[in-house]
Tab-separated table of C-alpha atoms in Angstrom:
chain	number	residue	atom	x	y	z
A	1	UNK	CA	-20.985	79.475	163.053
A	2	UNK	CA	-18.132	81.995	163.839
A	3	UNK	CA	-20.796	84.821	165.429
A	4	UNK	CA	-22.497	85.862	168.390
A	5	UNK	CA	-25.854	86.235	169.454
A	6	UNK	CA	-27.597	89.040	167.613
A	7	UNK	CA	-27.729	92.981	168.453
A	8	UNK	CA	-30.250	94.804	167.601
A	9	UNK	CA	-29.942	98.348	167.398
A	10	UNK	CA	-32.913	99.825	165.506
A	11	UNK	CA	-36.570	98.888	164.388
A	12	UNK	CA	-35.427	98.179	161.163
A	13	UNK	CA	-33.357	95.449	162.593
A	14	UNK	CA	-35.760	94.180	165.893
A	15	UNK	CA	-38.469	93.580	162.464
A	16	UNK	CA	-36.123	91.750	160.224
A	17	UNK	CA	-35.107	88.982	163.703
A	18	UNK	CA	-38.829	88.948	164.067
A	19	UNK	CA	-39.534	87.732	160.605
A	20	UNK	CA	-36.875	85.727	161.170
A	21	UNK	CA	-37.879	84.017	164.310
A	22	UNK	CA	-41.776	83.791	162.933
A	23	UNK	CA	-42.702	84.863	166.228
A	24	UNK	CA	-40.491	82.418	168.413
A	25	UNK	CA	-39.353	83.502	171.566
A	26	UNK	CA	-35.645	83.340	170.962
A	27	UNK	CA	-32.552	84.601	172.795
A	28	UNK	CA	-30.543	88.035	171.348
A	29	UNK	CA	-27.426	88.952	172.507
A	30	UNK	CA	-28.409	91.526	175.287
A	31	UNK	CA	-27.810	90.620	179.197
A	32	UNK	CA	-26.780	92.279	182.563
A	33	UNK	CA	-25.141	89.302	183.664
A	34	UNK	CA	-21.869	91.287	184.815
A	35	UNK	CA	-23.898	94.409	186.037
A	36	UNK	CA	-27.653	94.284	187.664
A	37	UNK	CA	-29.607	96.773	185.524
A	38	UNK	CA	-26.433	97.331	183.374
A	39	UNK	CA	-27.339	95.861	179.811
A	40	UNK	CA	-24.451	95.216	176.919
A	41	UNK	CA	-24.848	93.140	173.890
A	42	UNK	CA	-22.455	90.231	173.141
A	43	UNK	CA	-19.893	92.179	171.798
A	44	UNK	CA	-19.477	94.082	174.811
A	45	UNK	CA	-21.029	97.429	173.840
A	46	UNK	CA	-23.805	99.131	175.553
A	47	UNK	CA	-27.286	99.862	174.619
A	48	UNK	CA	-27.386	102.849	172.889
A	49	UNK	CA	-30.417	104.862	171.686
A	50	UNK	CA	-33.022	101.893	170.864
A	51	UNK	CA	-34.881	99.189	173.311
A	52	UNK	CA	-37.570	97.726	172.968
A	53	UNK	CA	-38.532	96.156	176.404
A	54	UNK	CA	-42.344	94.511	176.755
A	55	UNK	CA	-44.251	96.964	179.341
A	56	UNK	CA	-42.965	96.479	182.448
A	57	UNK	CA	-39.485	95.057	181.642
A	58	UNK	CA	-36.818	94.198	182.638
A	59	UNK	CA	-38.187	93.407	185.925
A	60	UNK	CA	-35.593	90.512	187.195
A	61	UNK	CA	-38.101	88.625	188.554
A	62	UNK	CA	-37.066	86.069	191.358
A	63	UNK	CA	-33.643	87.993	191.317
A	64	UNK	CA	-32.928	85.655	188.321
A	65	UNK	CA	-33.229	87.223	184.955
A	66	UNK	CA	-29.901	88.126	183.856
A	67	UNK	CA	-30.666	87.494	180.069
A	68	UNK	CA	-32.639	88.988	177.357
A	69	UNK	CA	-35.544	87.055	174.916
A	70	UNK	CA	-37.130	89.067	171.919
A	71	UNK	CA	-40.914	87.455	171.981
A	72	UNK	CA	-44.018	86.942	169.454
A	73	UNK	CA	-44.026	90.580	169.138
A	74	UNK	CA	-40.602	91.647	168.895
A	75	UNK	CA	-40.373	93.143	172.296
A	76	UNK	CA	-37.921	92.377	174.477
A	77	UNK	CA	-38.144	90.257	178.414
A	78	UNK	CA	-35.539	89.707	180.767
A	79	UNK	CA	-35.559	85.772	181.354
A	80	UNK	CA	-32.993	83.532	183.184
A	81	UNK	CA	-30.312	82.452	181.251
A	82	UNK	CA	-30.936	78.755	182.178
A	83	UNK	CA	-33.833	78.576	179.875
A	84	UNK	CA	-33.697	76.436	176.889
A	85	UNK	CA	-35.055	78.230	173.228
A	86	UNK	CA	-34.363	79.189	169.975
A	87	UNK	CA	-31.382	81.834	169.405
A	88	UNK	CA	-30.364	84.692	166.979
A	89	UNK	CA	-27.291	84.878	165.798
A	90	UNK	CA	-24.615	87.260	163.755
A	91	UNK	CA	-22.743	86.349	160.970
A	92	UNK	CA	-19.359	88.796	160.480
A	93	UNK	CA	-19.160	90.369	156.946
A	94	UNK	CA	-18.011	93.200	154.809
A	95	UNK	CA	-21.166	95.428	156.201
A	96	UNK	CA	-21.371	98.099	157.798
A	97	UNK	CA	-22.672	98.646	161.660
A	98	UNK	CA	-23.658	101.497	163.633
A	99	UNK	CA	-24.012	102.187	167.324
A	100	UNK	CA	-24.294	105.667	169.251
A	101	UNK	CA	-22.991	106.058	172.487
A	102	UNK	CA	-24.659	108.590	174.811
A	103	UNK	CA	-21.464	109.775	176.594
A	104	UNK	CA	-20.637	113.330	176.106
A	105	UNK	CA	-17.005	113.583	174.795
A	106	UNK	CA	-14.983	116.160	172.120
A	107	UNK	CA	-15.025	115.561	168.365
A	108	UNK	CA	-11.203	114.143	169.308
A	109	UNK	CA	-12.336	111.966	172.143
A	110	UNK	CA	-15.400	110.512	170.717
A	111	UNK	CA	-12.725	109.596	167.262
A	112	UNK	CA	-10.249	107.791	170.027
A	113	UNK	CA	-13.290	106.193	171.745
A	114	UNK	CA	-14.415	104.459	168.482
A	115	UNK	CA	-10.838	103.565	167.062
A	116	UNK	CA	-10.630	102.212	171.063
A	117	UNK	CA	-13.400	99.910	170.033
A	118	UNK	CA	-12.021	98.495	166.980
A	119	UNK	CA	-14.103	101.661	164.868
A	120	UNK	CA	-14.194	104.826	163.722
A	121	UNK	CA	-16.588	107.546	163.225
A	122	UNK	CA	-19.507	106.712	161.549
A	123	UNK	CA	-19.456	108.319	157.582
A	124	UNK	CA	-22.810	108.723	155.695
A	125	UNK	CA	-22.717	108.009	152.385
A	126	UNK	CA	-26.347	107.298	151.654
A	127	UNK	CA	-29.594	108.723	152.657
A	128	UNK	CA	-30.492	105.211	154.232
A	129	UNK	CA	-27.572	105.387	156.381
A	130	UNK	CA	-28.535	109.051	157.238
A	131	UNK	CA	-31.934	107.703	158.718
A	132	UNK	CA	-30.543	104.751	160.195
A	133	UNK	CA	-28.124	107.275	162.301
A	134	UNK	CA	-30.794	109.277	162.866
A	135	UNK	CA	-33.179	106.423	164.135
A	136	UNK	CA	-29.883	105.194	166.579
A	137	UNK	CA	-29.481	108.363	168.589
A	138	UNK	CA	-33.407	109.465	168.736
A	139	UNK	CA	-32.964	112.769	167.114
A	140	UNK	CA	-29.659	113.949	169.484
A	141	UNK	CA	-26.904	115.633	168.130
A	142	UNK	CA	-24.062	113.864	167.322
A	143	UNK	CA	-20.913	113.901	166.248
A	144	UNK	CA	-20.063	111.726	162.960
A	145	UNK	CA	-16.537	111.512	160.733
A	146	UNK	CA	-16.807	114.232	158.678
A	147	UNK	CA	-14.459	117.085	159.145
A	148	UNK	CA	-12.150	120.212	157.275
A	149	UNK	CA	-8.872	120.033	160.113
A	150	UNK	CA	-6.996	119.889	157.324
A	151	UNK	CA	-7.467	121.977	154.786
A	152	UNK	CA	-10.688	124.438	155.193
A	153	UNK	CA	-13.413	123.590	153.173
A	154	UNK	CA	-12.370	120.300	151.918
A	155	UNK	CA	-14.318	117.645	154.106
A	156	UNK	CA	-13.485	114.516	154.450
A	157	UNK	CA	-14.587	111.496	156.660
A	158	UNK	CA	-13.074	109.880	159.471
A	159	UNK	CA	-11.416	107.472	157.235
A	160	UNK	CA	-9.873	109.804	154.960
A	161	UNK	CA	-12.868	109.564	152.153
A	162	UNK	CA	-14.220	112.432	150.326
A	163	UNK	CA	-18.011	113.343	151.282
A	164	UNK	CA	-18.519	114.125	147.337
A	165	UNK	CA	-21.042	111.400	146.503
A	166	UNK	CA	-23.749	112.527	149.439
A	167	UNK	CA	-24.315	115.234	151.353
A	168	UNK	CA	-27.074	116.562	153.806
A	169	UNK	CA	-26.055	119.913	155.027
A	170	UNK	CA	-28.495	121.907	157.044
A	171	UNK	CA	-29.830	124.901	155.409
A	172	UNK	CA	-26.937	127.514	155.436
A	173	UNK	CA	-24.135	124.854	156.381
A	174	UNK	CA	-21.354	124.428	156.883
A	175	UNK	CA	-20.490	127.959	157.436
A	176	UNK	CA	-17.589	128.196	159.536
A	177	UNK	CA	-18.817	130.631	162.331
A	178	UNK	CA	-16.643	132.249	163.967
A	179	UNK	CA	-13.971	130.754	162.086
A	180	UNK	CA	-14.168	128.119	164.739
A	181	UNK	CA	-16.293	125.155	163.374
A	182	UNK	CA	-14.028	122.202	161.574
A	183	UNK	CA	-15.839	118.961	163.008
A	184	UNK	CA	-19.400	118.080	161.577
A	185	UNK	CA	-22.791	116.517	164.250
A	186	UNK	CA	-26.030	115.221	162.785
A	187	UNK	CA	-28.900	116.981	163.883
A	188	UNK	CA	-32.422	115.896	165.001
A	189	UNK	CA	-33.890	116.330	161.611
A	190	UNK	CA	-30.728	114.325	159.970
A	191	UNK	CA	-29.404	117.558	158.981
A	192	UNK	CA	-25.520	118.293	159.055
A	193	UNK	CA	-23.871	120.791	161.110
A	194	UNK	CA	-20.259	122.057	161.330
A	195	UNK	CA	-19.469	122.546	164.919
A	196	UNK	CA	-16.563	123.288	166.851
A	197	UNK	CA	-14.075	120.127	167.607
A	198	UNK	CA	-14.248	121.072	171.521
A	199	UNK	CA	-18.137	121.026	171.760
A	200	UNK	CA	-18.728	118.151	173.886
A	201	UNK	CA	-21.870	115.574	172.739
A	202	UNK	CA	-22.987	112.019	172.072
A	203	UNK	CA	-21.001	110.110	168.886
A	204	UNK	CA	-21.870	107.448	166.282
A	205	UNK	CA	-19.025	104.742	165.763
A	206	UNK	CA	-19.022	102.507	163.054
A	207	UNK	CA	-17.599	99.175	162.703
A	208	UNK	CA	-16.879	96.996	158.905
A	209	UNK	CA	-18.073	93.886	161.270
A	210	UNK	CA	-21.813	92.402	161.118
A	211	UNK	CA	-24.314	90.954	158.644
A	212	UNK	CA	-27.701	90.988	159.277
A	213	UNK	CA	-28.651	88.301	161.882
A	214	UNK	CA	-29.483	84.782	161.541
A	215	UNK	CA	-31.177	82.340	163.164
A	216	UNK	CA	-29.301	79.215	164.189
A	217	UNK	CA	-29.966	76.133	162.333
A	218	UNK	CA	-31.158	73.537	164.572
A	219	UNK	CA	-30.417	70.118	162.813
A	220	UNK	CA	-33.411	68.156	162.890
A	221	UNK	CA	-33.062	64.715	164.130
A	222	UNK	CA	-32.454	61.460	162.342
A	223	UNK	CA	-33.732	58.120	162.732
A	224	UNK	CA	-30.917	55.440	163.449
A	225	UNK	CA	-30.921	53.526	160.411
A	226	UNK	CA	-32.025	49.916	160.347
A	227	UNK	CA	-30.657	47.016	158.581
A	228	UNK	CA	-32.908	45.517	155.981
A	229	UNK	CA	-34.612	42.581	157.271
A	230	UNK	CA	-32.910	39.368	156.124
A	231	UNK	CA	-34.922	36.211	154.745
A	232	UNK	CA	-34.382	32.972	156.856
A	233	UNK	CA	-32.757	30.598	154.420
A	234	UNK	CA	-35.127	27.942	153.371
A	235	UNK	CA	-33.144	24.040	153.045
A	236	UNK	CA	-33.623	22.749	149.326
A	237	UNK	CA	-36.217	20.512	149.098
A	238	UNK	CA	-35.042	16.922	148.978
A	239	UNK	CA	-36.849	14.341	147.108
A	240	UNK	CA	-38.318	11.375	149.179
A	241	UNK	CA	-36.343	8.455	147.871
A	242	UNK	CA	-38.291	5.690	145.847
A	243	UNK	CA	-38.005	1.985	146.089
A	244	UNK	CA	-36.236	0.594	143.373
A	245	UNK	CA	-39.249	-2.099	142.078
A	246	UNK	CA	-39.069	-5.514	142.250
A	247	UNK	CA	-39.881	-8.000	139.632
């Protein structure tokens, strides 16, 4: 399929596998496999602000369960990775994906940490992407793209992209204080802030990567064919000879 088994970073995206399981139990792409108690997804990145464990999980029971199962209700068990079930997997396309990492670093660091990863600080350009972010670090501040290094006033994202088409500055931002504030956080409410570059915080990379998941077909089996059934060839009838008759 060219994927991986499925992240799933938000509740937006744990409902849309569960519609798309029906309520299977089916593997996603989280596992501790390399570290006990130390979960990444498939793609190597950690879990950032969203789980959703069952209560009372991951509990590793039997020492064993080094892989991760969304069940009937979306929530998520540690099982062992021998099990046989259905699986969710990602499709790479032109979308967009999110994650937020927890680690406090510089606006500076936090850009080098995402480029690191094959990103870049996340831009918002919609008010859906805005709550998504917001959703992904659980109301932290964070640091995203946008910034005025370069010319003061005139903010642009991570990529080098004007922030003209949407904006959602806090009341009174940006404002520059203390001449000092060039690099831009969301705020709990989804708010913007400008902020200086050296403030150390969580960040929100973004990748041009993953689709939204899909399940993997599972071809359903087919019956070896069978050769028609042949007729046994019948002999053509002979006629029983006559006796010539005598006169």
């Amino acid at each position: 399929l060219g994927g991986m088994l499925a992240s799933i970073d938000s509740s937006d995206v744990d409902s849309e596998v569960l519609d798309l399981t029906g309520g299977t139990t089916a593997w996603i792409g989280l596992n501790d496999e390399s570290t006990e108690g130390t979960y990444v997804w498939a793609d190597g990145t950690s879990v950032g602000g969203y789980t959703n464990w069952n209560t009372g999980e991951p509990n590793d029971y039997g020492d064993s369960e080094d892989c991760v199962e969304m069940t009937s209700s979306g929530g998520w068990n540690d099982n062992s990775c021998s099990n046989t079930q259905a699986s969710v997997c990602e499709i790479p396309t032109a979308d967009l994906r999110f994650r937020y990492y927890t680690g406090a670093l510089s606006r500076d660091d936090a850009e080098s940490a995402c480029e690191a990863a094959g990103g870049m600080l996340a831009s918002i350009t919609s008010a859906e992407i805005d709550e998504e972010i917001v959703e992904l670090t659980g109301g932290d501040s964070a640091w995203i793209g946008l910034n005025d290094e370069s010319t003061e006033g005139t903010y642009v994202w991570a990529d080098g992209t004007s922030s003209a088409d949407y904006t959602n500055w806090n009341t009174g931002e940006p404002n520059d204080w203390g001449d000092s504030e060039d690099c831009v956080e969301i705020t709990s409410s989804g708010g913007w802030n400008d902020q200086s570059c050296s403030t150390t915080q969580g960040y929100v990379c973004q990748w041009t990567v993953t689709a939204a998941p899909t399940k993997a077909p599972t071809m359903a089996p087919t019956k070896a064919p069978t050769e028609p059934p042949t007729k046994a060839p019948t002999k053509a009838p002979t006629k029983a000879p006559t006796k010539a008759p005598t006169a």
